Structure formats: C-alpha cells, structure tokens
Coordinates of C-alpha atoms in Angstrom, one line a residue:
X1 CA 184.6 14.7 -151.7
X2 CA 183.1 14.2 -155.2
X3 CA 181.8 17.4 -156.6
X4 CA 178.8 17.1 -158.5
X5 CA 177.7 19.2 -161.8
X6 CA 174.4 20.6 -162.8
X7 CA 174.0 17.4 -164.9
X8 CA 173.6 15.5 -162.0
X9 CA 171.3 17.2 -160.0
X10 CA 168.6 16.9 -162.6
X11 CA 166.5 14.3 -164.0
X12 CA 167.4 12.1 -167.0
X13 CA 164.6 13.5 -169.0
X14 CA 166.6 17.1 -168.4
X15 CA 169.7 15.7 -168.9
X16 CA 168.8 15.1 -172.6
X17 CA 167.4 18.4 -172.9
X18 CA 170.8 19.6 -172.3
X19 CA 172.2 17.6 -174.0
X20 CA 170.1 18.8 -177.3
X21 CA 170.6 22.2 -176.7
X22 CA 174.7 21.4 -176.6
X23 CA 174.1 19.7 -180.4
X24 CA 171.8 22.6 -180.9
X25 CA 174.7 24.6 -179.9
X26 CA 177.4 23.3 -182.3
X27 CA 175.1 23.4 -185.2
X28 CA 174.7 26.9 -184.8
X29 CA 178.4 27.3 -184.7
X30 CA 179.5 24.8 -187.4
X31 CA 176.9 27.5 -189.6
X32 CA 178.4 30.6 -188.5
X33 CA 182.2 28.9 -189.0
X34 CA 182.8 29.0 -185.4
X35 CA 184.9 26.5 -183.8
X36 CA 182.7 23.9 -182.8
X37 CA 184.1 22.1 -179.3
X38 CA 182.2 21.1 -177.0
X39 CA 179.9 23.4 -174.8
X40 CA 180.5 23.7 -171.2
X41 CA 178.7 23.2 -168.2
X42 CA 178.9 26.5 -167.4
X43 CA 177.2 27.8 -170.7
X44 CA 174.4 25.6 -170.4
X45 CA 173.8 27.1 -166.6
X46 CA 173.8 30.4 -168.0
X47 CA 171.4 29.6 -170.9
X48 CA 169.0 27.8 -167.7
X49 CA 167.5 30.8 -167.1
X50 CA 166.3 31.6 -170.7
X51 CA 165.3 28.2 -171.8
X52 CA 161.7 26.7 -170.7
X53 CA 162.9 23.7 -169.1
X54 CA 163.0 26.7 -165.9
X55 CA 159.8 25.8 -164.3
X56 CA 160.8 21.7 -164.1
X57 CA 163.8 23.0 -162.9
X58 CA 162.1 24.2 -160.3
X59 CA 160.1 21.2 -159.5
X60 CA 163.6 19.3 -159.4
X61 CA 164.2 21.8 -156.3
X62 CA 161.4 21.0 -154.7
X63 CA 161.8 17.7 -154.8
X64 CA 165.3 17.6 -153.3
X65 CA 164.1 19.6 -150.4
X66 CA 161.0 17.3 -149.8
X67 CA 162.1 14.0 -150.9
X68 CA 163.7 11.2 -148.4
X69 CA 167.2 12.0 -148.3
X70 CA 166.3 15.9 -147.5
X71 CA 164.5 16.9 -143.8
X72 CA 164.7 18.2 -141.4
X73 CA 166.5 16.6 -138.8
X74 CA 165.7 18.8 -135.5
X75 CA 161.7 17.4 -136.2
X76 CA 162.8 13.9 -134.6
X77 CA 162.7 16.2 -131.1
X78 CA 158.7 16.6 -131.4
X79 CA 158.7 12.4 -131.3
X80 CA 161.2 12.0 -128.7
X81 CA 159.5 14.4 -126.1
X82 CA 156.5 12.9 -126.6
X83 CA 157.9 9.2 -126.7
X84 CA 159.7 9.8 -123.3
X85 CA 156.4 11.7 -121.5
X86 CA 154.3 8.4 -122.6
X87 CA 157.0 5.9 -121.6
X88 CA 157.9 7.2 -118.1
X89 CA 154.0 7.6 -117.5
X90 CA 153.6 4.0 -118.7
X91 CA 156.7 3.0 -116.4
X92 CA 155.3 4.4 -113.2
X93 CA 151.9 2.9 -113.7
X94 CA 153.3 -0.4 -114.4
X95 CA 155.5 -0.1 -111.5
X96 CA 152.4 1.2 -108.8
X97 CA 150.2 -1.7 -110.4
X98 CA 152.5 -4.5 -109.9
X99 CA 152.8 -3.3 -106.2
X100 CA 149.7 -3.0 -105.8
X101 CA 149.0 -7.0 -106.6
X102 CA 151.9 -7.8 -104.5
X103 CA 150.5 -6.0 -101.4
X104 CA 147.5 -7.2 -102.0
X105 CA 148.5 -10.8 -102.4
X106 CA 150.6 -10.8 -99.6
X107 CA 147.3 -9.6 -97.1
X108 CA 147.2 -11.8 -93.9
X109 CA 143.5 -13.1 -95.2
X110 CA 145.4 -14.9 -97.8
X111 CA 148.3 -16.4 -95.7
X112 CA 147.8 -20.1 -96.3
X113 CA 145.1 -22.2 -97.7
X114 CA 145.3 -26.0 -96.6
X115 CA 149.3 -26.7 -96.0
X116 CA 149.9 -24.0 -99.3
X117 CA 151.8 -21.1 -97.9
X118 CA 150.7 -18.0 -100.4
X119 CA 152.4 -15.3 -98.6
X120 CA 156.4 -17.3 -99.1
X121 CA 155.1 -18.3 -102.0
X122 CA 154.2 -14.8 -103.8
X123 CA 157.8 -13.7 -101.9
X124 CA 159.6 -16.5 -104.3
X125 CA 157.9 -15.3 -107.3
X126 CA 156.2 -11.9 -108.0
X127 CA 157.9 -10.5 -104.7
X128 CA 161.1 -10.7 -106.3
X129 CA 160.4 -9.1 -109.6
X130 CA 158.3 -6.3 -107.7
X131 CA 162.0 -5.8 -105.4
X132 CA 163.7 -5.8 -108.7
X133 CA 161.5 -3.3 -110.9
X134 CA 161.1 -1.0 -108.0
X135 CA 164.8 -1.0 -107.1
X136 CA 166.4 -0.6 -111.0
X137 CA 163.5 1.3 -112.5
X138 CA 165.3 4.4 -112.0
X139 CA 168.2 3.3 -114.0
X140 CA 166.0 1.9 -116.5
X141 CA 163.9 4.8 -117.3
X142 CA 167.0 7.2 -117.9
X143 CA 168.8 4.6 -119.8
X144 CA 165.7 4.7 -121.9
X145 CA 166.0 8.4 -122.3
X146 CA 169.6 8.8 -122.7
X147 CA 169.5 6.2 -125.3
X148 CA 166.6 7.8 -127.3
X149 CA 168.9 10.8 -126.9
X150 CA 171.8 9.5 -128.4
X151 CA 170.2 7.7 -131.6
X152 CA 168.8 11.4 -132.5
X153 CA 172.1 12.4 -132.4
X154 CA 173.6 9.4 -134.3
X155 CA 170.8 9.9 -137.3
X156 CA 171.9 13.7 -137.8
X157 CA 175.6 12.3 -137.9
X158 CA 174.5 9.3 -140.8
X159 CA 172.6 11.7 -143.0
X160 CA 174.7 15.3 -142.0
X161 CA 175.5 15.8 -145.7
X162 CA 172.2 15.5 -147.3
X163 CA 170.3 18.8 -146.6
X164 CA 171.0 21.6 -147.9
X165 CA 172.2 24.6 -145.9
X166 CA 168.9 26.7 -146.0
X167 CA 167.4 23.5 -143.6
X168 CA 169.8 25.2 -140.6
X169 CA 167.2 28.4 -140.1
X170 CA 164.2 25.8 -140.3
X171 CA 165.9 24.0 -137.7
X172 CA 166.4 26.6 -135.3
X173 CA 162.6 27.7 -136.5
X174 CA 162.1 23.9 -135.2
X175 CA 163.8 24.1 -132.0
X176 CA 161.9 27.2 -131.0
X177 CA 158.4 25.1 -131.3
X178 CA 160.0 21.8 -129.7
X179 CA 161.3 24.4 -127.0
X180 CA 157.4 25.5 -126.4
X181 CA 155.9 21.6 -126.5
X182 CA 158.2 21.0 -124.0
X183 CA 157.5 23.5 -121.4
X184 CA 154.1 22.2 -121.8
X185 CA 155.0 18.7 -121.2
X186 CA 157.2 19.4 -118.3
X187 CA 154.1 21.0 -116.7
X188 CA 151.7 18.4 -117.7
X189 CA 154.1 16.2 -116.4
X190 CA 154.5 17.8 -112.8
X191 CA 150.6 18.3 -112.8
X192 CA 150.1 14.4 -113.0
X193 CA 152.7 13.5 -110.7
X194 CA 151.4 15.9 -108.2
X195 CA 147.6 14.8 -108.3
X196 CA 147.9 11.0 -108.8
X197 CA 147.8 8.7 -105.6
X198 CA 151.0 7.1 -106.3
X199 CA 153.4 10.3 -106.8
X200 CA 156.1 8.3 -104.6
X201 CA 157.0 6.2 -107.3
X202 CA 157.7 9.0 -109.7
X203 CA 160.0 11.3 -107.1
X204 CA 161.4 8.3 -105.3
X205 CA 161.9 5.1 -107.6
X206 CA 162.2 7.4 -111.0
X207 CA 163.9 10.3 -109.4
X208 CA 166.1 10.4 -112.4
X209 CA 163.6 10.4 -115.3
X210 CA 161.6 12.7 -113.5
X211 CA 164.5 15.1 -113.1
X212 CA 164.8 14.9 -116.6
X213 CA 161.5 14.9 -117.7
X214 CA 161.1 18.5 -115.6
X215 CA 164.4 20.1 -117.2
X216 CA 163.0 18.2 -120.5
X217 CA 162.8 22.3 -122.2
X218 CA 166.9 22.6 -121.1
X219 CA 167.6 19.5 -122.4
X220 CA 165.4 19.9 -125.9
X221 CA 167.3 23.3 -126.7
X222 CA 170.8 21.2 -125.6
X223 CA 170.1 18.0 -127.9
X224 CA 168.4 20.7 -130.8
X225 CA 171.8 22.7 -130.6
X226 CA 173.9 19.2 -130.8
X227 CA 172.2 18.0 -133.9
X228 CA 172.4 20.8 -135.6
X229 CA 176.0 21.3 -135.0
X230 CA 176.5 17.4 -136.0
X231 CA 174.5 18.1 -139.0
X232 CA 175.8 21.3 -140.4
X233 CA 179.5 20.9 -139.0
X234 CA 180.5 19.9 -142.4
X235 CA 181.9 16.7 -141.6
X236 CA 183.9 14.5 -143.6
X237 CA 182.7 11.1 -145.1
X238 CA 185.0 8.1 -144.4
X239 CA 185.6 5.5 -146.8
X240 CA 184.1 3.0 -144.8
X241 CA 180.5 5.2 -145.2
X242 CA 180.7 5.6 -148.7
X243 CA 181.0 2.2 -149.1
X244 CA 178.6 0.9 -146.5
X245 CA 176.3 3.6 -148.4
X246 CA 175.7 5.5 -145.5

C-alpha cells in the first residue's frame, strides 16, 4: 500500500509554502555554518503547529472529511428504507389495479359484442400478464430488495479506504437514527396494509417483501453492521482496482 506524506495531503499552494520554509531553513543554516542537507518531512510537521499556514491547514481537514471521496457510507440506509417502503407500496397498487381491470373486463355484461368474444379475448392478453404478475410478484419484490441490499454493500466495499477512521462512530451514530426510521416505517407499513381494501395482495402475493419490510429495523441494524465491517475491515486493494481506479 503506498504511504502518503504530509506533502500530499495538502494543497499545491501549501506545498510551496513548505517548500519555502525548507529554503528558508537552509539559509538559516548555511549562516550559522550548520550543515545544510535537506530538511525532513518530519521537521516541517513539527514547525506546522507554529507557522500560520495552521488555520488553511485546517480547512484542508475539513475538506477531506466533506469532500466526494469522504462520507459516510451507513447514510445510503436512510435512501434504501425509504426506496423499498415506496416501491413495494407502488408494487401492490399496481398489482390490485391491474386485477381490478381484468375482473372487471371479464364481467358477463361484456361477454361478446357481435361474433367478438371479449371475455377469451382479455384471457389471451391482459389475463395472462395479470396470472403472471400476481404469480411472480413475490419473487420480484424481494429480488428488488435483496438487490438494493447488496449494492449498499458493494459501494462500502469500492470506496472502504477513503474515510477516515473517526467516520466509524458517525456510522454507528447513523445506524442508531436509520434504526428509529425504520421502526417507524415498519409500522406505517403494517398500518396501510391493515386498513387498505386490498391487504390480500400484500400478505399473500408479496408475502416475502412484506416479511421483510416488517423485520425492515432487524434487517437495517444487520446491513448497518455489514457495511461497516466492509468499510473499516482494512481491506486490501488489488491491482486490478488500482488500475481500474476504483
């Protein structure tokens, strides 16, 4: 792993700073008849503190922990649980609605019209779809949420040596708040399923994504505690990354 010094940490316009207080340095010493070699990092990081060049310093700082590269990576939870509560809604209303036009389509009223048979006809077409969707959505929906899931996971393992170690208490700080929006969204979530008309579809045709959905506090504390551990596991880069730039 490359180890990076002060000097590259910093801004150009620092770096030149330093590098005038090292010529500043060896003046001084070529006056006093000292030997003049050259000044190492680790004397210029012990003058830091003394020098004015301090307070940009500490801008540099803050814009390491706020810039892209730098976040927090536990934060991505907040979109997921909110993601997954909209998509499963939007799943089961889709699902109820398309039913509904099929049922209705299919009424004995509309049968036939002249020698056009509606009823085999709607069976050909929207029939099957409406047989399909009701039959896979379960598998669907908790496809969709195991695959959010995983990309959080895969994200934290990309960027896991970019933040800096202090991020791991603002993570757990995170997970303690995603933990609370959660337990709120899994009883929104059994409040609407247990006042709207079409309920069924949730417990029986997206059993799975309900499940989840209802655990969805468990299983924000499980994913938190994953990406954290991918993040801050200290994990080697391959060559392959470095190169790719990952």
């Amino acid at each position: 792993m490359k180890v990076e010094n002060i000097e590259t940490r910093i801004d150009p316009e620092c770096r030149k700073e330093f590098d005038d207080i090292r010529e500043k340095v060896k003046e001084d010493k070529a006056e006093n008849g000292i030997s003049n070699k050259r000044v190492s990092d680790r004397a210029i990081t012990k003058m830091i503190v003394k020098h004015d060049l301090w307070h940009r310093i500490k801008d540099d700082l803050v814009g390491f922990f706020y810039n892209k590269k730098a976040q927090v990576q536990t934060k991505s939870l907040f979109e997921f649980m909110i993601v997954a509560f909209l998509i499963i809604i939007i799943i089961g209303i889709f699902l109820y609605t398309h039913d509904v036009i099929v049922t209705n389509l299919l009424s004995p009223s509309l049968e036939s019209a002249g020698q056009v048979n509606f009823t085999q006809a709607v069976l050909d077409t929207m029939g099957q779809i409406n047989t399909a969707a009701l039959a896979q959505a379960n598998i669907i929906g908790i496809m969709i949420l195991f695959s959010m899931s995983i990309s959080l996971i895969f994200v934290a393992y990309l960027t896991r040596d970019e933040n800096p170690s202090i991020f791991f208490v603002i993570d757990l700080i995170v997970i303690i708040f995603a933990y609370i929006l959660a337990v709120y969204l899994a009883n929104s979530y059994e409040i609407v399923i247990g006042s709207i008309p079409f309920s069924t579809i949730f417990t029986s045709n997206l059993s799975f994504s309900t499940a989840f959905l209802l655990l969805l506090p468990r299983m924000v504390v499980i994913l938190g505690a994953i990406i954290m551990i991918v993040s801050y596991a200290a994990i080697p880069r391959r060559r392959e990354e470095e190169i790719a730039g990952f």
